[in-house]
Amino acid sequence: MADLAEKQDHSGLMERPPTPEEIDSAAHAATAIAVAMELDDGLKISGENGDPVKIAPAVGELIIQLLGHVSNGNMVTLVPVGTMLTTQQAADMLNVSRPHLTKLLKSGQIEFEEVGRHRRVPLPALMAYREEKARRQEDAMSELARLGQEFDQG
């Protein structure tokens, strides 16, 4: 049992939610970085040999966003934009089962590429599907609210 607890303490946030200490640390770090960036028009840290290294504002904002997710207690995975995802990775990102994702691929709702006997999903295609699904859900909720108002008035 002690081995499991020790392993959890050292596993990455891709595999487990952050601990309360990590959440607190991320929140304080995000605030400190935001303040430093505002004061210095970017983030300055000490590099090798103590030489100052300036982190560009766009990169600093990305770091703050990452820390924000951790401070909200979320597990975090960084995926480069051009990445080709396995069906399991894509399913995990949509929070659906792999068989359900496979149905979405086969029905043409999400574009994919065949690599040998395997399917790979381009990250931009997955994000486009997720955004379209969110838009459809928002439209459906607006329509339900409209119908509810009509019903209340009738």
mmCIF file of N, CA and C in Angstrom, residues 114-119:
data_model
loop_
_atom_site.group_PDB
_atom_site.id
_atom_site.type_symbol
_atom_site.label_atom_id
_atom_site.label_comp_id
_atom_site.label_asym_id
_atom_site.label_seq_id
_atom_site.Cartn_x
_atom_site.Cartn_y
_atom_site.Cartn_z
ATOM 1 N N GLU A 114 -6.190 6.256 -41.849
ATOM 2 C CA GLU A 114 -5.799 4.872 -41.585
ATOM 3 C C GLU A 114 -4.281 4.799 -41.665
ATOM 4 N N VAL A 115 -3.676 4.246 -40.631
ATOM 5 C CA VAL A 115 -2.230 4.036 -40.601
ATOM 6 C C VAL A 115 -2.039 2.542 -40.375
ATOM 7 N N GLY A 116 -1.772 1.839 -41.457
ATOM 8 C CA GLY A 116 -1.736 0.382 -41.369
ATOM 9 C C GLY A 116 -3.133 -0.106 -41.039
ATOM 10 N N ARG A 117 -3.261 -0.870 -39.983
ATOM 11 C CA ARG A 117 -4.568 -1.374 -39.555
ATOM 12 C C ARG A 117 -5.197 -0.492 -38.482
ATOM 13 N N HIS A 118 -4.570 0.622 -38.189
ATOM 14 C CA HIS A 118 -5.034 1.482 -37.098
ATOM 15 C C HIS A 118 -5.605 2.792 -37.626
ATOM 16 N N ARG A 119 -6.519 3.356 -36.874
ATOM 17 C CA ARG A 119 -7.075 4.671 -37.182
ATOM 18 C C ARG A 119 -6.358 5.707 -36.321
#
